[in-house]
Short mmCIF file of C-alpha atoms and ligand atoms in Angstrom, two decimals:
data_model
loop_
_atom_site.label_atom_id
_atom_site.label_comp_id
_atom_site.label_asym_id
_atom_site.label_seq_id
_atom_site.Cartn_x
_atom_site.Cartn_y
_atom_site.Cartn_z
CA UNK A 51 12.63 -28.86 -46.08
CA UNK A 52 14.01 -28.20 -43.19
CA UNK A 53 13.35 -31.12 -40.07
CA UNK A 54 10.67 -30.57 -38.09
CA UNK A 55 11.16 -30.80 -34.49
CA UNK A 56 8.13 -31.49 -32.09
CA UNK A 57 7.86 -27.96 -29.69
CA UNK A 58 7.91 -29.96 -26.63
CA UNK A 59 11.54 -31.30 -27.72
CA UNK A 60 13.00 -27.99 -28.57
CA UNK A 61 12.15 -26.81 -25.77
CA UNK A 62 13.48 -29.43 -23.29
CA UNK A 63 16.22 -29.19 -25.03
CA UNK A 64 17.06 -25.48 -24.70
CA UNK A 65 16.43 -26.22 -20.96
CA UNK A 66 18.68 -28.45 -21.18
CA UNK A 67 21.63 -26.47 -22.53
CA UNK A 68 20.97 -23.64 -19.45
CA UNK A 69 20.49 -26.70 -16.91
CA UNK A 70 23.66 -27.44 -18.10
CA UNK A 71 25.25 -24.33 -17.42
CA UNK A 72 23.79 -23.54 -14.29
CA UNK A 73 25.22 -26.75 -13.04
CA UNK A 74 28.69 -25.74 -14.46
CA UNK A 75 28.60 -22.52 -12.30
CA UNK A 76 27.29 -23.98 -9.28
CA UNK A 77 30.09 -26.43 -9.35
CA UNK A 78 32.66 -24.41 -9.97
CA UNK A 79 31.45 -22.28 -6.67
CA UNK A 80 31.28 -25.54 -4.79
CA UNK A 81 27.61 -24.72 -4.41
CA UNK A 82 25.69 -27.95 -3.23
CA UNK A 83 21.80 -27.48 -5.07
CA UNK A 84 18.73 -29.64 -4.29
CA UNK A 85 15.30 -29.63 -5.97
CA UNK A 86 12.73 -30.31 -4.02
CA UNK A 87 9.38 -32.15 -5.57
CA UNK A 88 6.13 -32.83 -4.38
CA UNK A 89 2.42 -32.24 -4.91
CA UNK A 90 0.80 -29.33 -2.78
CA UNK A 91 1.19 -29.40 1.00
CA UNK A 92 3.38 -32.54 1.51
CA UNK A 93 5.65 -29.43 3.44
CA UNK A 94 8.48 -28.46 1.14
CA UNK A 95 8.04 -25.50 2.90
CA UNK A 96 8.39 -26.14 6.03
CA UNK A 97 11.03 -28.54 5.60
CA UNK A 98 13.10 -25.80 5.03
CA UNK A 99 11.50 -23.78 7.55
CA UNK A 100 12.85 -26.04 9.85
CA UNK A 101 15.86 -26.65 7.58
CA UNK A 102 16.68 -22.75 8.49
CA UNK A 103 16.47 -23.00 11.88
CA UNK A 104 18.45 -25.57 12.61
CA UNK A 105 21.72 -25.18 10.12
CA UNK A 106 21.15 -21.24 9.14
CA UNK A 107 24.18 -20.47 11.48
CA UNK A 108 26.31 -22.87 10.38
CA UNK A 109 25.92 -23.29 6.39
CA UNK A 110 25.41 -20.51 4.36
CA UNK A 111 22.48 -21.45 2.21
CA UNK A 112 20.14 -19.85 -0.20
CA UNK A 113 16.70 -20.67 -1.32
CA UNK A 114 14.24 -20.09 -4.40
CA UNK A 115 10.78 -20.75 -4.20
CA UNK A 116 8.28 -21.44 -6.63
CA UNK A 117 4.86 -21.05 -7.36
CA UNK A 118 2.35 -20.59 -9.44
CA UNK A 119 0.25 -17.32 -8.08
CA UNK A 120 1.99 -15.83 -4.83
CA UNK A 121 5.37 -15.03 -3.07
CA UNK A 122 3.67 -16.56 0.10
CA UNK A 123 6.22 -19.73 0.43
CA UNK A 124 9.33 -17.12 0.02
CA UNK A 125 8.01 -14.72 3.02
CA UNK A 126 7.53 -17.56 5.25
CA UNK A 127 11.21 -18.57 4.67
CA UNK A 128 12.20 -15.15 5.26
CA UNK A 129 10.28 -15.28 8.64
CA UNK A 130 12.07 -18.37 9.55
CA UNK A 131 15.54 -16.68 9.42
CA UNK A 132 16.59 -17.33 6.09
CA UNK A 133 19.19 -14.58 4.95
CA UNK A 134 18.68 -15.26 1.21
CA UNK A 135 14.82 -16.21 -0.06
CA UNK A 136 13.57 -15.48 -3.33
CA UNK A 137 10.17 -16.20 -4.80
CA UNK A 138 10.15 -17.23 -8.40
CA UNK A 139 6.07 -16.86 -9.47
CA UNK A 140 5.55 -18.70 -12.83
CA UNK A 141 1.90 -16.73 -13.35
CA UNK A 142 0.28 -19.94 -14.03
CA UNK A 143 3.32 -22.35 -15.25
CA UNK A 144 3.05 -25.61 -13.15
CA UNK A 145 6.94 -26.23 -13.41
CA UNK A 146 10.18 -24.09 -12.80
CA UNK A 147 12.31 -24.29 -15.46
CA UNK A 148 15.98 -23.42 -15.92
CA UNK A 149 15.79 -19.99 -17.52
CA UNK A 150 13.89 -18.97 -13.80
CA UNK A 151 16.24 -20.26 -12.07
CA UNK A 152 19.39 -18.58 -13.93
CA UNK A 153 17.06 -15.24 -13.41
CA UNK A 154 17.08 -15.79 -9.95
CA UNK A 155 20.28 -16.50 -9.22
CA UNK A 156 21.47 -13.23 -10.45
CA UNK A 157 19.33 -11.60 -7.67
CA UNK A 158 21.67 -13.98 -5.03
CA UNK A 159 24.87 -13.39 -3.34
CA UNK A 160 26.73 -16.49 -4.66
CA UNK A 161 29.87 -15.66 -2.82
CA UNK A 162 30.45 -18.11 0.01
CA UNK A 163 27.31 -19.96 -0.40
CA UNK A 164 27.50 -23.83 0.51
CA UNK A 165 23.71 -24.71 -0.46
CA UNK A 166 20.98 -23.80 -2.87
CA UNK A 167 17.46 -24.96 -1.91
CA UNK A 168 15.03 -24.82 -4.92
CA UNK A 169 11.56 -25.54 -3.73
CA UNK A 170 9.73 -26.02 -7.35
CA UNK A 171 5.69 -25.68 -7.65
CA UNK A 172 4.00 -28.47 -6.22
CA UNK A 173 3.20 -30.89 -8.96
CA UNK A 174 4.63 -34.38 -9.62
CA UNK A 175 4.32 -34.60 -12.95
CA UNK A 176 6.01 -31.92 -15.34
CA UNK A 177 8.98 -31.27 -12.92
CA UNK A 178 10.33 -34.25 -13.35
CA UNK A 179 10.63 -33.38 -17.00
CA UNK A 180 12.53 -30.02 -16.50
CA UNK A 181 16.00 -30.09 -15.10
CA UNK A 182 17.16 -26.83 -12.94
CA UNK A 183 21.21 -27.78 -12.74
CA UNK A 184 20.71 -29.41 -9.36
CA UNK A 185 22.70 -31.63 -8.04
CA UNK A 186 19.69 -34.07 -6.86
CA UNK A 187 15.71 -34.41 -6.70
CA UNK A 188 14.22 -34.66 -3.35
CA UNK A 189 10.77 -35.91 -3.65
CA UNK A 190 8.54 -35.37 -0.98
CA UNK A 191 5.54 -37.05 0.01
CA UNK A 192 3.23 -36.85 2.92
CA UNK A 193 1.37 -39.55 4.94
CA UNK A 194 -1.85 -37.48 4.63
CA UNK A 195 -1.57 -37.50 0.66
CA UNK A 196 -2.03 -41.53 0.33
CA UNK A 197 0.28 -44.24 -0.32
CA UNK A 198 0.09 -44.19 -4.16
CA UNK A 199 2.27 -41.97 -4.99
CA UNK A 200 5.25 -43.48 -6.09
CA UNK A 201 3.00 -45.96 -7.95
CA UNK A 202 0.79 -43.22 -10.28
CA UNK A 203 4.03 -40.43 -10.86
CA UNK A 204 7.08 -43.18 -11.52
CA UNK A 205 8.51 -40.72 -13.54
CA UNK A 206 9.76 -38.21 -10.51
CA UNK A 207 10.74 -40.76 -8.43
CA UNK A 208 12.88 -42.52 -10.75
CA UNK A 209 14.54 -39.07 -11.35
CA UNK A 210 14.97 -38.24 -7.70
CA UNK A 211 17.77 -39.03 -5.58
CA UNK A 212 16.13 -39.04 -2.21
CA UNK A 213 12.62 -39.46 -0.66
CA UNK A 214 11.56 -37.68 2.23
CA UNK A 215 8.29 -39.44 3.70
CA UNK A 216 7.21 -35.96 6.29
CA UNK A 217 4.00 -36.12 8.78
CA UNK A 218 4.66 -39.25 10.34
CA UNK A 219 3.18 -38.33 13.46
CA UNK A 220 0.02 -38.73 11.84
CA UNK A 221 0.60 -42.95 10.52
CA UNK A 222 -1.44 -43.90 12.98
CA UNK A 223 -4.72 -41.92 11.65
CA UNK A 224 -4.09 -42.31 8.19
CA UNK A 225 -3.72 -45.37 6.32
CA UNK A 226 -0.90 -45.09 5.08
CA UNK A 227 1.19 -48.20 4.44
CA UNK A 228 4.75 -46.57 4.90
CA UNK A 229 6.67 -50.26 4.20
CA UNK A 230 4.85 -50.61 0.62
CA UNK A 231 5.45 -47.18 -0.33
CA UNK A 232 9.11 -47.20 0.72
CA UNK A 233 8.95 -50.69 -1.26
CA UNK A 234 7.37 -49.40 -4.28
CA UNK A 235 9.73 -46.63 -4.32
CA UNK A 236 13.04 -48.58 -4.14
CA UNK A 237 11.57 -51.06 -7.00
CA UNK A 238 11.09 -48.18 -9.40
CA UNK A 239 14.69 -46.73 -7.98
CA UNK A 240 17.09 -48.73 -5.74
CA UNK A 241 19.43 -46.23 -4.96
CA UNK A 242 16.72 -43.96 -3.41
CA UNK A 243 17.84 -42.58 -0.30
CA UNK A 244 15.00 -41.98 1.95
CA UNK A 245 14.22 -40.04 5.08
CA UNK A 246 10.78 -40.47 7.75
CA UNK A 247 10.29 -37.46 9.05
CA UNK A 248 7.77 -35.31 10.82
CA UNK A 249 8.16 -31.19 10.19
CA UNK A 250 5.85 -31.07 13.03
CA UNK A 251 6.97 -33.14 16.08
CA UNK A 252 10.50 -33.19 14.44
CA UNK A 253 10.92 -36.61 14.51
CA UNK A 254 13.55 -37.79 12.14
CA UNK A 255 15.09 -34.34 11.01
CA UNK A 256 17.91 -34.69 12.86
CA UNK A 257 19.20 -37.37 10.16
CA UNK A 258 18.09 -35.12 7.60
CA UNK A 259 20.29 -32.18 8.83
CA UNK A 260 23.39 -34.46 9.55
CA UNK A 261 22.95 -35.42 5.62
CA UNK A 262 22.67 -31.82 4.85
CA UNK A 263 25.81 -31.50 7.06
CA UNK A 264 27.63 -34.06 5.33
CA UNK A 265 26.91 -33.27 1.66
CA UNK A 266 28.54 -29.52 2.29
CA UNK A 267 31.57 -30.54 4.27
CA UNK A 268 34.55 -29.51 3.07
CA UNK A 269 32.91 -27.40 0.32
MG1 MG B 410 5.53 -24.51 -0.43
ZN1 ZN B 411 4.38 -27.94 -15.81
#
């Protein structure tokens, strides 16, 4: 009899082995790659709307974009400026996985690229589970979305790197207690690095770019 392994398994597993050479190639091109995480409208999407204004001139990036129905989030980076934006739609998947993102990257100019943005479908849950060869997680949440979050989906934030907290120009109408959730995140992972920022007013994103800055220097 041959052993029986449970589908879920095998197939993490083959995602694995591409994760793993996805992250080989990205390296070797000195190709910095973030995944960004969230539920629906925290503002992945804007982030790096914003993200493209500010740095587009000065490091070459690239970005994929995920959903599950529409190219929608890809056009609007376009619109911002961005030179390379490509939408990945997963027809009804609620995760990208690494076989999309090896597709996608064969549609890219890799040459002289510095940093990969991969904006994944908004979900908290199965994402976490699926690794895409990046370098780091950035899990987004948003005031407007309640303070719970790191509390109900441990899982992603234990597997992200960094934790953006965006609409802060809205704390004061929403309660939102943004000490306890930075608290809860940091107990479930300490080495969390964490920005406050608002996409709207801007607050704060000038520490996020000079981090952006920083982690493609000399690349
Ligand atoms: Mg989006
Ligand atoms: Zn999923």
């Amino acid at each position: 009899m041959p052993e029986r392994i449970p589908i879920e398994k095998k197939v993490l597993s083959e995602n694995d082995r591409l994760a793993g050479e996805l992250r080989e190639k990205l390296k070797s091109r000195g190709i910095v790659s973030l995944n960004l995480v969230s539920s629906p409208g925290s503002g992945k999407t804007s982030l790096l709307e914003k993200t493209i204004c500010a740095l587009g001139d000065e490091i070459e990036m690239a970005m994929v974009a995920g959903d599950v129905q529409t190219e929608n989030d890809a056009n609007r980076l376009i619109a911002a400026g961005a030179k390379m934006a490509r939408p990945i739609v997963t027809g009804g998947a609620c995760h990208l996985d690494a076989s999309m993102i090896t597709r996608a990257l064969r549609e890219l100019d890799l040459d002289n690229l510095k940093l990969l943005f991969i904006e994944n479908v908004g979900n908290l849950v199965c994402p976490s589970s699926y690794d895409l060869g990046e370098d780091m997680k950035v899990v987004l949440v948003s005031v407007t979305e309640g303070d719970d979050k790191p509390q109900k989906y441990p899982g992603m934030f234990r597997k992200s790197s960094v934790m953006v907290i965006n609409k802060i120009d809205l704390l004061e109408h929403c309660d939102f207690d943004l000490d306890m959730v930075k608290a809860n995140a940091l107990w479930i992972n300490g080495r969390l690095k964490i920005f406050d920022i608002s996409c709207r007013t801007g607050e704060g994103l000038g520490s996020w770019f000079d981090w952006l800055r920083g982690l493609t220097a000399g690349k």
